[in-house]
Each structure stands twice: as structure tokens, then as C-alpha cells.
GROMACS .gro file of C-alpha atoms in nm:
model
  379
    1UNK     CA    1  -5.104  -8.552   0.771
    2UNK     CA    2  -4.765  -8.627   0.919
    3UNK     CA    3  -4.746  -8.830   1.211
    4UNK     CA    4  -4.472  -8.738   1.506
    5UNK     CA    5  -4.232  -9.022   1.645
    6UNK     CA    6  -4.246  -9.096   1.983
    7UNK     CA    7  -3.917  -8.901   2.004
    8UNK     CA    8  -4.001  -8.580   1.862
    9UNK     CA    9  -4.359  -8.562   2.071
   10UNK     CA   10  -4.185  -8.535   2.403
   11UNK     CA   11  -3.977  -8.232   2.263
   12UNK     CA   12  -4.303  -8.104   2.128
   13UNK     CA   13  -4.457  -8.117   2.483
   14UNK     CA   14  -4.158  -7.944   2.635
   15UNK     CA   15  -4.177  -7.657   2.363
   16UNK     CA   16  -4.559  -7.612   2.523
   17UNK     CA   17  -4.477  -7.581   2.845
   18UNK     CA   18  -4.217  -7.363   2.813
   19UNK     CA   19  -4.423  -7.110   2.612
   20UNK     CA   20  -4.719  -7.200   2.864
   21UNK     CA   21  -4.444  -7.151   3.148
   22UNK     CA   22  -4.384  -6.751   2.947
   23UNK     CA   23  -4.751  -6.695   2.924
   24UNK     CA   24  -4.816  -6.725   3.278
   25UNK     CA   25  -4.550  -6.485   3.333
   26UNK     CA   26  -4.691  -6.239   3.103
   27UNK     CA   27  -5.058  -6.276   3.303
   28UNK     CA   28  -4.862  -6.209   3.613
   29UNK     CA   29  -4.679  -5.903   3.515
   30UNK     CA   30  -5.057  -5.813   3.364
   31UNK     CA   31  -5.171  -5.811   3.739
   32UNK     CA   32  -4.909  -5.632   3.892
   33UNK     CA   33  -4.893  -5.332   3.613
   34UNK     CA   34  -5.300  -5.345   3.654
   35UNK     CA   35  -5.246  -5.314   4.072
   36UNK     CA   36  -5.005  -5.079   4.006
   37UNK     CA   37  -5.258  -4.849   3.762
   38UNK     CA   38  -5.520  -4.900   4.029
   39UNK     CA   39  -5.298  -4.725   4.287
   40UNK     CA   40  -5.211  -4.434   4.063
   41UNK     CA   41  -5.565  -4.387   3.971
   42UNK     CA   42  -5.706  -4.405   4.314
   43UNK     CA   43  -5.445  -4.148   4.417
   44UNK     CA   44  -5.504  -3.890   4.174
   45UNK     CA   45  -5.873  -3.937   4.164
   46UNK     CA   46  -5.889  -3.850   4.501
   47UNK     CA   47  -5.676  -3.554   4.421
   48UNK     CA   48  -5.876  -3.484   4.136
   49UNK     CA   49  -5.586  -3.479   3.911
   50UNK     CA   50  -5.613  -3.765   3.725
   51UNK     CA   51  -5.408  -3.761   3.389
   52UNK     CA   52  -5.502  -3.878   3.052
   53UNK     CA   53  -5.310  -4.183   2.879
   54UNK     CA   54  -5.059  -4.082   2.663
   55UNK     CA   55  -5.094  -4.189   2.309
   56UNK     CA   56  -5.086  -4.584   2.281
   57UNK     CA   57  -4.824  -4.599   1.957
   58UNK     CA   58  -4.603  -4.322   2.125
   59UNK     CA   59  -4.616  -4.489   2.437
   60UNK     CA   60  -4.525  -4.830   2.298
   61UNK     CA   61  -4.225  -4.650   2.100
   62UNK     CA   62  -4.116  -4.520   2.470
   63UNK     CA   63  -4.168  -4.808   2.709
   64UNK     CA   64  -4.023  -5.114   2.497
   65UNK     CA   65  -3.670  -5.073   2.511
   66UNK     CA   66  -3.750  -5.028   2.887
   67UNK     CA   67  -3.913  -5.306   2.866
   68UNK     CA   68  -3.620  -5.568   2.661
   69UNK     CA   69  -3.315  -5.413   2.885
   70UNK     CA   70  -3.538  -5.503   3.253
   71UNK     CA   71  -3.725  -5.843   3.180
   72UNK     CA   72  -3.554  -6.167   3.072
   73UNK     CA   73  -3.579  -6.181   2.635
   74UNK     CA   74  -3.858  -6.445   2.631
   75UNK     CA   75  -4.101  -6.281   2.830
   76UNK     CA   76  -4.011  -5.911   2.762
   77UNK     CA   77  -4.099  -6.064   2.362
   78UNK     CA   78  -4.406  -6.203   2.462
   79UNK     CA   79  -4.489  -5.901   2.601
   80UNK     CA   80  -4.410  -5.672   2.290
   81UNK     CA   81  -4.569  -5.883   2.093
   82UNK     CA   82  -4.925  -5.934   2.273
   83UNK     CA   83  -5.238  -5.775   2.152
   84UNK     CA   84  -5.248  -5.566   2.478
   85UNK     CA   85  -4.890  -5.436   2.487
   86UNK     CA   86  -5.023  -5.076   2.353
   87UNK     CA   87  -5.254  -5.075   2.701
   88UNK     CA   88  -4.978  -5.195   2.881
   89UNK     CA   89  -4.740  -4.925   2.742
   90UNK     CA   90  -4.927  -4.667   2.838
   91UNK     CA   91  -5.011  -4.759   3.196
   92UNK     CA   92  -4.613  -4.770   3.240
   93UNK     CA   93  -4.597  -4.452   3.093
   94UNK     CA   94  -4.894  -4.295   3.315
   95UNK     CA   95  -4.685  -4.460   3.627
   96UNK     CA   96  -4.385  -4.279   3.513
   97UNK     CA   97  -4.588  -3.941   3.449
   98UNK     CA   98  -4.662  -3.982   3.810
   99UNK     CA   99  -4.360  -3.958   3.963
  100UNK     CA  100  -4.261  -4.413   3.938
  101UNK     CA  101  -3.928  -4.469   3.872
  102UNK     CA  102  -3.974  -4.760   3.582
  103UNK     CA  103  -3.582  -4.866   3.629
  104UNK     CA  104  -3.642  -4.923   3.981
  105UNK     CA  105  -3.999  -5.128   3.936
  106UNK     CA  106  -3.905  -5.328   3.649
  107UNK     CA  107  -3.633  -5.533   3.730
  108UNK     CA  108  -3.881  -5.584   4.064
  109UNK     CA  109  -4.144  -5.715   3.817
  110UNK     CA  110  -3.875  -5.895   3.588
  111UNK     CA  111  -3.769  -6.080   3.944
  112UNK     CA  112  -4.169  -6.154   3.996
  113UNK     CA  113  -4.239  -6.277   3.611
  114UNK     CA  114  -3.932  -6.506   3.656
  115UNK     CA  115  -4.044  -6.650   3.940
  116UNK     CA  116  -4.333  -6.726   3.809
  117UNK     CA  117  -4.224  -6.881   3.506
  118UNK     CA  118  -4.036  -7.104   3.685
  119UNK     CA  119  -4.262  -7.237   3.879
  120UNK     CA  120  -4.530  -7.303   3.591
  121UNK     CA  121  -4.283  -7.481   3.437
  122UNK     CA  122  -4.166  -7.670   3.706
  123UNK     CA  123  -4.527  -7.766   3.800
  124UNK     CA  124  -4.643  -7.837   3.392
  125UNK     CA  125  -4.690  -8.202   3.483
  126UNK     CA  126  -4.899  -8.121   3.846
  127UNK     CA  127  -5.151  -7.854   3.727
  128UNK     CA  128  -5.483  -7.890   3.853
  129UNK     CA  129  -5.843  -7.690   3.910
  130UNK     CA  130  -5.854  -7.643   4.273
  131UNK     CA  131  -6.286  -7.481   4.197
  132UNK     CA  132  -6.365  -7.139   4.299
  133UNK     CA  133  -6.181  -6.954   4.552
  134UNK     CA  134  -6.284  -6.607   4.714
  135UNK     CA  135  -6.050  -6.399   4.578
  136UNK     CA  136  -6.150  -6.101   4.790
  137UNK     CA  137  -6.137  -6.332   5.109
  138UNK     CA  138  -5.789  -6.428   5.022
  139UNK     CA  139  -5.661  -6.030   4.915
  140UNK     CA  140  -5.818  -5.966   5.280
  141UNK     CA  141  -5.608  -6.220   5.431
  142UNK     CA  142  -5.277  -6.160   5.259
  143UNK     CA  143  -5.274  -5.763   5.235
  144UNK     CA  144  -5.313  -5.531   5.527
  145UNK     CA  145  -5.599  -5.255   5.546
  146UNK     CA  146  -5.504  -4.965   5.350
  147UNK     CA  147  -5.459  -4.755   4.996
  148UNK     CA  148  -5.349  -5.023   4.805
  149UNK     CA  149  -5.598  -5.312   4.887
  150UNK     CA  150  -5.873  -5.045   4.894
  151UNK     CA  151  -5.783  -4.967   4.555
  152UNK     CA  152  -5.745  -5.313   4.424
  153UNK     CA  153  -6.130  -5.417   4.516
  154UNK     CA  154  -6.254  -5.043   4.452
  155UNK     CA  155  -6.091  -5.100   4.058
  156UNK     CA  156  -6.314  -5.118   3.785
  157UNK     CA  157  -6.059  -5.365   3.659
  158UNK     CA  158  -6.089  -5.637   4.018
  159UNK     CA  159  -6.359  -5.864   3.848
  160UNK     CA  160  -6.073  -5.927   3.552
  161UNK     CA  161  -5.835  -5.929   3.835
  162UNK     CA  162  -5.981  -6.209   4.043
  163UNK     CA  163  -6.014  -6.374   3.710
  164UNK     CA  164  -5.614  -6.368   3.658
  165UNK     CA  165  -5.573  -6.511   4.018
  166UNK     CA  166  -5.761  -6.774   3.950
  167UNK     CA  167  -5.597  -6.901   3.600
  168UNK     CA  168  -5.243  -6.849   3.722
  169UNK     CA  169  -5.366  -7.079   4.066
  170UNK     CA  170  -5.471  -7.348   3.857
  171UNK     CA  171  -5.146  -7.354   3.695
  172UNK     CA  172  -4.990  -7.451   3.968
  173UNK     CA  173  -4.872  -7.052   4.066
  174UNK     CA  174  -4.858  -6.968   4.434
  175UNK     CA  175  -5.089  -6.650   4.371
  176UNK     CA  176  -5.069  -6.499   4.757
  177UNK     CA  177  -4.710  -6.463   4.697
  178UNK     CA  178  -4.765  -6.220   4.407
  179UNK     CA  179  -5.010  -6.044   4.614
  180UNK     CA  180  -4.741  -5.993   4.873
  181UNK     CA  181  -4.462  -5.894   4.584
  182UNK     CA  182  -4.753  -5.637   4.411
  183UNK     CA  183  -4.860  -5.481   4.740
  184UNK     CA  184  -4.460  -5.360   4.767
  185UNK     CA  185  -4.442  -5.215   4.454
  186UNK     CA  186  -4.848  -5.085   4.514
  187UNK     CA  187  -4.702  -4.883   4.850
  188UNK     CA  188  -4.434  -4.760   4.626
  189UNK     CA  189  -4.647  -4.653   4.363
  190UNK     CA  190  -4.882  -4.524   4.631
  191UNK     CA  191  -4.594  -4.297   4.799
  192UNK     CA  192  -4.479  -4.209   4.455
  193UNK     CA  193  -4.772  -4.082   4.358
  194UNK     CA  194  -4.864  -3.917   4.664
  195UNK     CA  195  -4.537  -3.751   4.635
  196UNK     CA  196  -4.600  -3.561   4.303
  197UNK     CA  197  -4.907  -3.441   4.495
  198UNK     CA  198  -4.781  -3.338   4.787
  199UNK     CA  199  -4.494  -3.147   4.625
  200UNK     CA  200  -4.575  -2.856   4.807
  201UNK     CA  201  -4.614  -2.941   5.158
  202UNK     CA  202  -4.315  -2.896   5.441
  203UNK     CA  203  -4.073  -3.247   5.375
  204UNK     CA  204  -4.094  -3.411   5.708
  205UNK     CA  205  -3.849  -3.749   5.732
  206UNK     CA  206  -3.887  -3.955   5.438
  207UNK     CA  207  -4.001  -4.350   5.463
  208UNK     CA  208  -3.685  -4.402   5.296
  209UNK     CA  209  -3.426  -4.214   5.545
  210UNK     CA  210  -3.654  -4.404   5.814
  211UNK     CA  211  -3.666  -4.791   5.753
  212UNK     CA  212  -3.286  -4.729   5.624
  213UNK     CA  213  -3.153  -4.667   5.940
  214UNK     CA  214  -2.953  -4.956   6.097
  215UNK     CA  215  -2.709  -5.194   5.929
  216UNK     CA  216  -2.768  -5.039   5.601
  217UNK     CA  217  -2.608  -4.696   5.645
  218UNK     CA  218  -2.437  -4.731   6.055
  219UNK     CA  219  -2.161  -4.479   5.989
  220UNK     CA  220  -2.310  -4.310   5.714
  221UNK     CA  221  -2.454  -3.963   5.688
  222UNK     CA  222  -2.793  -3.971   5.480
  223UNK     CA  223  -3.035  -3.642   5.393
  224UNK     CA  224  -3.324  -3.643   5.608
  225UNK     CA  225  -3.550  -3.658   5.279
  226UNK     CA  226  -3.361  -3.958   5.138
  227UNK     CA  227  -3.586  -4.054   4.818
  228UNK     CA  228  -3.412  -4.406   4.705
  229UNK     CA  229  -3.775  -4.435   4.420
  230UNK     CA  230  -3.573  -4.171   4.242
  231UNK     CA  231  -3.229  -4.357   4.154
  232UNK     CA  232  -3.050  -4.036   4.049
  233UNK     CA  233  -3.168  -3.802   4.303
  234UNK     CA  234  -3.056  -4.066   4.535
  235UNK     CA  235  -2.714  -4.073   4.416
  236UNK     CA  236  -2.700  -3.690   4.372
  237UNK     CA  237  -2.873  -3.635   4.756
  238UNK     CA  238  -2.604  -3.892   4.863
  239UNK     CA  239  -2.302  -3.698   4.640
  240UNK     CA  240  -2.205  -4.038   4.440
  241UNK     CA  241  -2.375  -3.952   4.112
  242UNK     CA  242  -1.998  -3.925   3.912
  243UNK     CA  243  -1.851  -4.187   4.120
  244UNK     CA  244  -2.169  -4.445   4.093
  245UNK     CA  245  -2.080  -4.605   3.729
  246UNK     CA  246  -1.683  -4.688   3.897
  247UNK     CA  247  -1.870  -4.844   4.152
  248UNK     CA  248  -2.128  -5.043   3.933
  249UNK     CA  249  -1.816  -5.175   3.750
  250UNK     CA  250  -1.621  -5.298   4.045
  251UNK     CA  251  -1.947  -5.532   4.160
  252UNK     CA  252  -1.952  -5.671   3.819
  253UNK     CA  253  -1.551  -5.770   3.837
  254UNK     CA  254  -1.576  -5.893   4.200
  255UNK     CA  255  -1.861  -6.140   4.074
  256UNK     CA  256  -1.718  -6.337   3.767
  257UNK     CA  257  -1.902  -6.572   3.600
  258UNK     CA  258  -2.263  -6.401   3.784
  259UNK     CA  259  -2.339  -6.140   3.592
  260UNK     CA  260  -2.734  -6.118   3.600
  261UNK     CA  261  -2.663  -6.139   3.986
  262UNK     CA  262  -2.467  -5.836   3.970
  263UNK     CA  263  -2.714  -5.655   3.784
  264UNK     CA  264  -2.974  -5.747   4.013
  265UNK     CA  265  -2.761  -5.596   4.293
  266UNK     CA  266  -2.684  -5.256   4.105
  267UNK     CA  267  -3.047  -5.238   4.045
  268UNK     CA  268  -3.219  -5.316   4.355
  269UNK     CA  269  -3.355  -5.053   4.536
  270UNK     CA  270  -3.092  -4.988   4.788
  271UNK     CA  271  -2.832  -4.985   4.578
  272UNK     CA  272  -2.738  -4.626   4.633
  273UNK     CA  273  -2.699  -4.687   5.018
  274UNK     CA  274  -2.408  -4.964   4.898
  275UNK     CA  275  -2.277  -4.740   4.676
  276UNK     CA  276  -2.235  -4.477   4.922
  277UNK     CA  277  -2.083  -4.716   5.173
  278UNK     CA  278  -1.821  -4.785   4.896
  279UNK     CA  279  -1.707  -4.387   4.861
  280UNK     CA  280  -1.709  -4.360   5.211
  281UNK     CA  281  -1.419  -4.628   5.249
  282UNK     CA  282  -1.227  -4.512   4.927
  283UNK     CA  283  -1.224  -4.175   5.134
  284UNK     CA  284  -1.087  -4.334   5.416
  285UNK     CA  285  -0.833  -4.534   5.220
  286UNK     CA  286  -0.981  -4.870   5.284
  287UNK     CA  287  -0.938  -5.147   5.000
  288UNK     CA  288  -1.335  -5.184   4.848
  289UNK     CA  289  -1.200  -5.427   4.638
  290UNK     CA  290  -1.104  -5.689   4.866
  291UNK     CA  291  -1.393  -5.669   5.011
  292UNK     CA  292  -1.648  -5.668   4.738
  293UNK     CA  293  -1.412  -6.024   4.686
  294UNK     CA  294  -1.605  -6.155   4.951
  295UNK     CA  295  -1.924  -6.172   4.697
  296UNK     CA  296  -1.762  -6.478   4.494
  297UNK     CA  297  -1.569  -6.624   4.832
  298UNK     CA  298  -1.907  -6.689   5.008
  299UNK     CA  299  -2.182  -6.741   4.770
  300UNK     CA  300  -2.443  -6.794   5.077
  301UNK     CA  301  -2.692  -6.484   4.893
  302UNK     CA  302  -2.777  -6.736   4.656
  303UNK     CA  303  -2.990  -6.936   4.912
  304UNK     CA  304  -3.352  -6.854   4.894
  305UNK     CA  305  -3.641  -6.751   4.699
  306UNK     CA  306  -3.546  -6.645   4.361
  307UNK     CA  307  -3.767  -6.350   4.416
  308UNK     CA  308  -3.573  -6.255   4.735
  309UNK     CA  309  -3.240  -6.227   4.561
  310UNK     CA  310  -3.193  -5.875   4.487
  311UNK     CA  311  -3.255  -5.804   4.905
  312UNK     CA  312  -3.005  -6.112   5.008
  313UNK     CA  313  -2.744  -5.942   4.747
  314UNK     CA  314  -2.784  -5.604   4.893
  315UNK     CA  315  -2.719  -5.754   5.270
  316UNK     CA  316  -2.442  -5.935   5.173
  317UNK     CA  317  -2.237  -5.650   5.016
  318UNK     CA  318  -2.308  -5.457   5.303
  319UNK     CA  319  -2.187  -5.747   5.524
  320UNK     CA  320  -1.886  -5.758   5.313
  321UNK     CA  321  -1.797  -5.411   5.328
  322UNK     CA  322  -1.829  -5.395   5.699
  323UNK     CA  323  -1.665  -5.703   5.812
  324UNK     CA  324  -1.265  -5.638   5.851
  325UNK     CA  325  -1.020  -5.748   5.526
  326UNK     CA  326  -0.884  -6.091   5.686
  327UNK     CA  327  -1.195  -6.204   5.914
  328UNK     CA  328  -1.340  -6.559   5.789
  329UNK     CA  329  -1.553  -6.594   5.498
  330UNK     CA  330  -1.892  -6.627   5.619
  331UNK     CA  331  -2.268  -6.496   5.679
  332UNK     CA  332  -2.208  -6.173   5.873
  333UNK     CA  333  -2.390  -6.107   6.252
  334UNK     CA  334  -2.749  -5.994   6.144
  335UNK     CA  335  -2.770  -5.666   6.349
  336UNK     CA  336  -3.125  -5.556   6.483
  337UNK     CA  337  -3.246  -5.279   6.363
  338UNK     CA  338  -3.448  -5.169   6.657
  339UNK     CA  339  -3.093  -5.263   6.846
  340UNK     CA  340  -2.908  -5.025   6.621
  341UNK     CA  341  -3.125  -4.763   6.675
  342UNK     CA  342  -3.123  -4.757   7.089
  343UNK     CA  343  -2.772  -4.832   7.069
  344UNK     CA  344  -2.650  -4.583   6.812
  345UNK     CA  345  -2.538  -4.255   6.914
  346UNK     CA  346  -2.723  -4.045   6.690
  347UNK     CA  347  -3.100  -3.919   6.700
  348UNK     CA  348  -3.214  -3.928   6.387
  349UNK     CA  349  -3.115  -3.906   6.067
  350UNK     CA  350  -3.017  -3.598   5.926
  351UNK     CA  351  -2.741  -3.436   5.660
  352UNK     CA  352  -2.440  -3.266   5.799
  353UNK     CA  353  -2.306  -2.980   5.589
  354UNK     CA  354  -1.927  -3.037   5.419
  355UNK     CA  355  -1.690  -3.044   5.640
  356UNK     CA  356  -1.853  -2.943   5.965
  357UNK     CA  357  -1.844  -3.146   6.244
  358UNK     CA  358  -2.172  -3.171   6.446
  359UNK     CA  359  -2.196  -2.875   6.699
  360UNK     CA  360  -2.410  -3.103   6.988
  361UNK     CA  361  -2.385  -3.493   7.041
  362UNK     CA  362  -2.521  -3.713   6.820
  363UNK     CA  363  -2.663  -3.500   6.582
  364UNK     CA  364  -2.545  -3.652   6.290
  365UNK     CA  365  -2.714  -3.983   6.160
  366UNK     CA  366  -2.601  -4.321   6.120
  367UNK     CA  367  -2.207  -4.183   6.254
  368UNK     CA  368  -2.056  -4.412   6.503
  369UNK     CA  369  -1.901  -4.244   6.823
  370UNK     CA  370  -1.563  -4.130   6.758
  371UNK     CA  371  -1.357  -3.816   6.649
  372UNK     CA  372  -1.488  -3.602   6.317
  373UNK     CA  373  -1.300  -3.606   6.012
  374UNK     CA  374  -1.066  -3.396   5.939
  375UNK     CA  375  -1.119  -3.362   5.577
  376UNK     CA  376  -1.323  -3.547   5.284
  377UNK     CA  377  -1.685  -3.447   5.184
  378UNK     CA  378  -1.958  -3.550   5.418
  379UNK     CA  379  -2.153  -3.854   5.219
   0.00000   0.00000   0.00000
């Protein structure tokens, strides 16, 4: 048997905690897909529509090149090729059956699995057994009462669950922050599903048009039902669908050298709301460009948690876009959104039809005070 040298063992041990480091990613996107399944299934049971799982080889053949183009190569190939992938497949497909935009919760889970990754491998050297913890004492403590913790510790799946949580602790993984990342995308899946369900009933205000309003879309006009889960009904409800991929390409020119940030912009959640801020200025002449310059100028979004980037991204292009061509490069005012709204003119959001004007005062939502238009379509 061949011995190693000294210098080859040290590479050896960095090879294993680098695939150790991709492992512990895979776990973690494990928990957050089984979460997410545990929403869906708690929804529609109570509904009594629960579906069946699509076929596990068709499934595969229809989630994994979802799957390469959202998560970062190494783990998206662990992933693929793991004994469980076909289970995995088709809870992403039984998500998307039920109303989940996947290219919206991916690159959320991509940003999750990353962050763990990095932290394994950061840690490799510090990993420890901290015993037995109370996993349902610490879910109780770091997610509020509601659908998606009921349906965590009401899962057939929690005792596997709990086991997870306790692995990717003693490898050094802070575990409660996952729980707070999962419960997001659990609410989301919760509302999505609920959604489908609830098809039929009167829309009332959406959550989306609702915890929008403020900085995000002050001078904008959004639809009442605003559904930002559902990228292109987004864009179409928000009349950018055509002019969207222009706008995709001008973020990825104003950031050089950045490009996975970019992407993480154009894919968060929000994106649309950016996007829509964008056509409003072309219609009023203003120079996007310059603007969108500000991205590379002041590089202060890339403070933070890793996991946070895709939200610091989305504030800072809308600070750029608002702040006046010439004004110092900088970190924007952060405007309050409970300020906004008892200092904003308008009611409520709603959707003005093209080219009207509002018949009353402050009818139309998220429009500063000032004349109407004259002309260009109402965003």
C-alpha cells in the first residue's frame, strides 16, 4: 500500500472538507424541500385535494436542468447524483403542480445551500457534538405560531427532520438560521398553495401589493392583486413582460466583473417591482443607465450575510434609481415604510386604467402628488 507524503495529505484533507462542506449543503436543501412538502401537504390535506407524485424518472427528467441553471455546479451535482434525487424530483414537481414558482424558490435555496457550505467549510477544523438538543423547543423558539410550524411537527417526516438539525449543528452549521430562511419560503409555499385553492373566491388585496408599498414602488402604479410568486404574471400584471429581458441586460452591463450578483438581483423576488421602476423612467425620458452605474460606483450591497444578498441588491437598485443623476455615491436615506404610508398621498394600492387620470384624490397607489401624465401607459 502506498504511503502519502506529508505534502499531498494536507491536499487530501482539503479535498474532504470540501466535499464534506457540499454534503452539508445537500442535507440542508433536503430540509428545506422536506419543509416545503410538509406545507403543501398540510394545505391540500386539509382541502382534501391532495395530489399524487408524479412519476419519479419523469420527474427527475423535468426538475434537473432546473436544478443545474439555479444551484452552484458542485452542489446542484451532488444533488443529481444522490440516491434520493428521484424523491427529491418529485416533491419539486408536486410544489410546482401546486401553484410554487420553482425559478423564484430555487435560487432562494441555492442562496441557503451556499451559505451553508461555506460555513461547514469554514468551520472543518472547529466541528464539535454539542449532545442532544430539543429540536421542537428550538422550532418553537425560532418560528412563530402558525401553518408552517404546525406542519413541520405535525409531518410524518419531523422525527428525520430533527435528525438533519442535529447533524448539520454538529458540523458547525448555525441551524436556527435555516429555520428562519425555510419558514420564508414555507409562508410562500403556504400562500401558494392556498392560492390554487382558493381560486375561486372574491381577490381581496394581495400580501404582495401590501408589504410592497413604500420605497419599493413610491410613484408607481401596481394591480391591487399584485402576485410577485408568479414571475411572469408579475411582469404581464405590471405591463413589462416584452420590455423585462432589455432590462435584465442593462443590470448585467452596469455590473462588470459581478455577474452571479446580477443574476441574483434579476432573480430575487422583487425583481419585477425594479424592473417596472426602470420603464417608468425610460417613459419619462430619464437616463436608467446612469443610474443603474451607481451598482459598480458604490459596492456597499455587498456587506452582509451572504444569504441576505439578493434583498441588499434589490434596495440598492431601487436607491439608485431614485436618487438624482449627479448626487454623491453613497447608501441612500432608508425610508420607513409605515412613514411612507401616512405620508403618501394615496389610499391604497390599486391599478389605474391607461391613460386616465384618477377621478378623486389619491386614488391611485404608490403616485406622488403632482399633475397626471399626459401620455404613456399607466405601469
Amino acid at each position: 500500500m502506498t504511503m502519502s507524503t506529508p505534502e499531498e495529505r494536507p491536499g487530501e484533507a482539503f479535498t474532504e472538507a470540501a466535499a464534506e462542506a457540499v454534503r452539508t449543503s445537500v442535507m440542508a436543501f433536503r430540509l428545506v424541500m422536506a419543509i416545503a412538502d410538509a406545507v403543501r401537504r398540510q394545505q391540500q390535506k386539509k382541502a382534501g385535494r391532495e395530489n399524487e407524485l408524479l412519476d419519479a424518472e419523469k420527474a427527475s427528467a423535468e426538475t434537473s436542468e432546473e436544478v443545474k441553471r439555479f444551484l452552484p455546479d458542485d452542489i446542484a451535482t451532488a444533488l443529481l447524483e444522490g440516491a434520493d434525487w428521484p424523491q427529491l424530483a418529485q416533491q419539486l414537481m408536486a410544489l410546482k403542480a401546486a401553484g410554487v414558482d420553482l425559478e423564484a424558490m430555487l435560487p432562494r435555496v441555492g442562496e441557503i445551500t451556499v451559505t451553508v457550505r461555506d460555513q461547514v467549510a469554514a468551520n472543518a477544523e472547529k466541528v464539535k457534538r454539542a449532545g442532544t438538543e430539543e429540536w421542537a423547543k428550538a422550532l418553537r423558539e425560532t418560528l412563530p405560531a402558525g401553518p408552517v410550524r404546525e406542519a413541520i411537527l405535525s409531518s410524518p417526516a419531523w422525527p428525520e427532520m430533527a435528525r438533519t438539525m442535529a447533524t448539520l449543528n454538529d458540523r458547525g452549521v448555525d441551524v436556527r438560521a435555516i429555520l428562519a430562511s425555510a419558514y420564508e419560503e414555507g409562508v410562500g409555499v403556504d400562500q401558494a398553495v392556498g392560492k390554487v385553492l382558493a381560486a375561486a373566491e372574491v381577490p381581496t388585496t394581495s400580501r404582495d401589493a401590501t408589504l410592497s408599498y413604500g420605497p419599493l414602488t413610491v410613484g408607481l402604479d401596481i394591480p391591487k392583486d399584485l402576485d410577485l410568486g408568479d414571475r411572469e404574471r408579475a411582469l404581464r400584471q405590471l405591463a413589462i413582460e416584452s420590455e423585462n429581458p432589455k432590462f435584465v441586460r442593462m443590470v448585467r452591463e452596469a455590473m462588470p466583473g459581478a455577474e452571479r450578483e446580477a443574476d441574483l438581483l434579476v432573480s430575487a423576488r422583487h425583481w419585477p417591482l425594479v424592473a417596472a421602476r426602470m420603464a417608468d423612467m425610460e417613459s419619462k425620458g430619464q437616463p436608467v443607465a446612469e443610474h443603474l452605474a451607481r451598482l459598480s460606483k458604490d459596492p456597499s450591497w455587498q456587506e452582509g450575510p451572504q444569504s441576505q444578498m439578493g434583498r441588499r441588491l434589490v434596495q440598492a437598485a431601487v436607491d439608485a434609481l431614485r436618487k438624482p443623476v449627479g448626487a454623491p455615491a453613497g447608501p441612500g436615506p432608508r425610508v420607513s415604510t409605515a412613514a411612507a404610508r401616512s405620508t403618501s398621498p394615496s389610499v391604497g394600492p390599486t391599478k389605474a386604467a391607461k391613460g386616465a387620470a384618477p377621478s378623486t384624490p389619491g386614488v391611485a397607489a404608490h403616485r406622488e402628488a403632482g399633475p397626471a401624465p399626459k401620455s404613456g401607459k399607466t405601469r
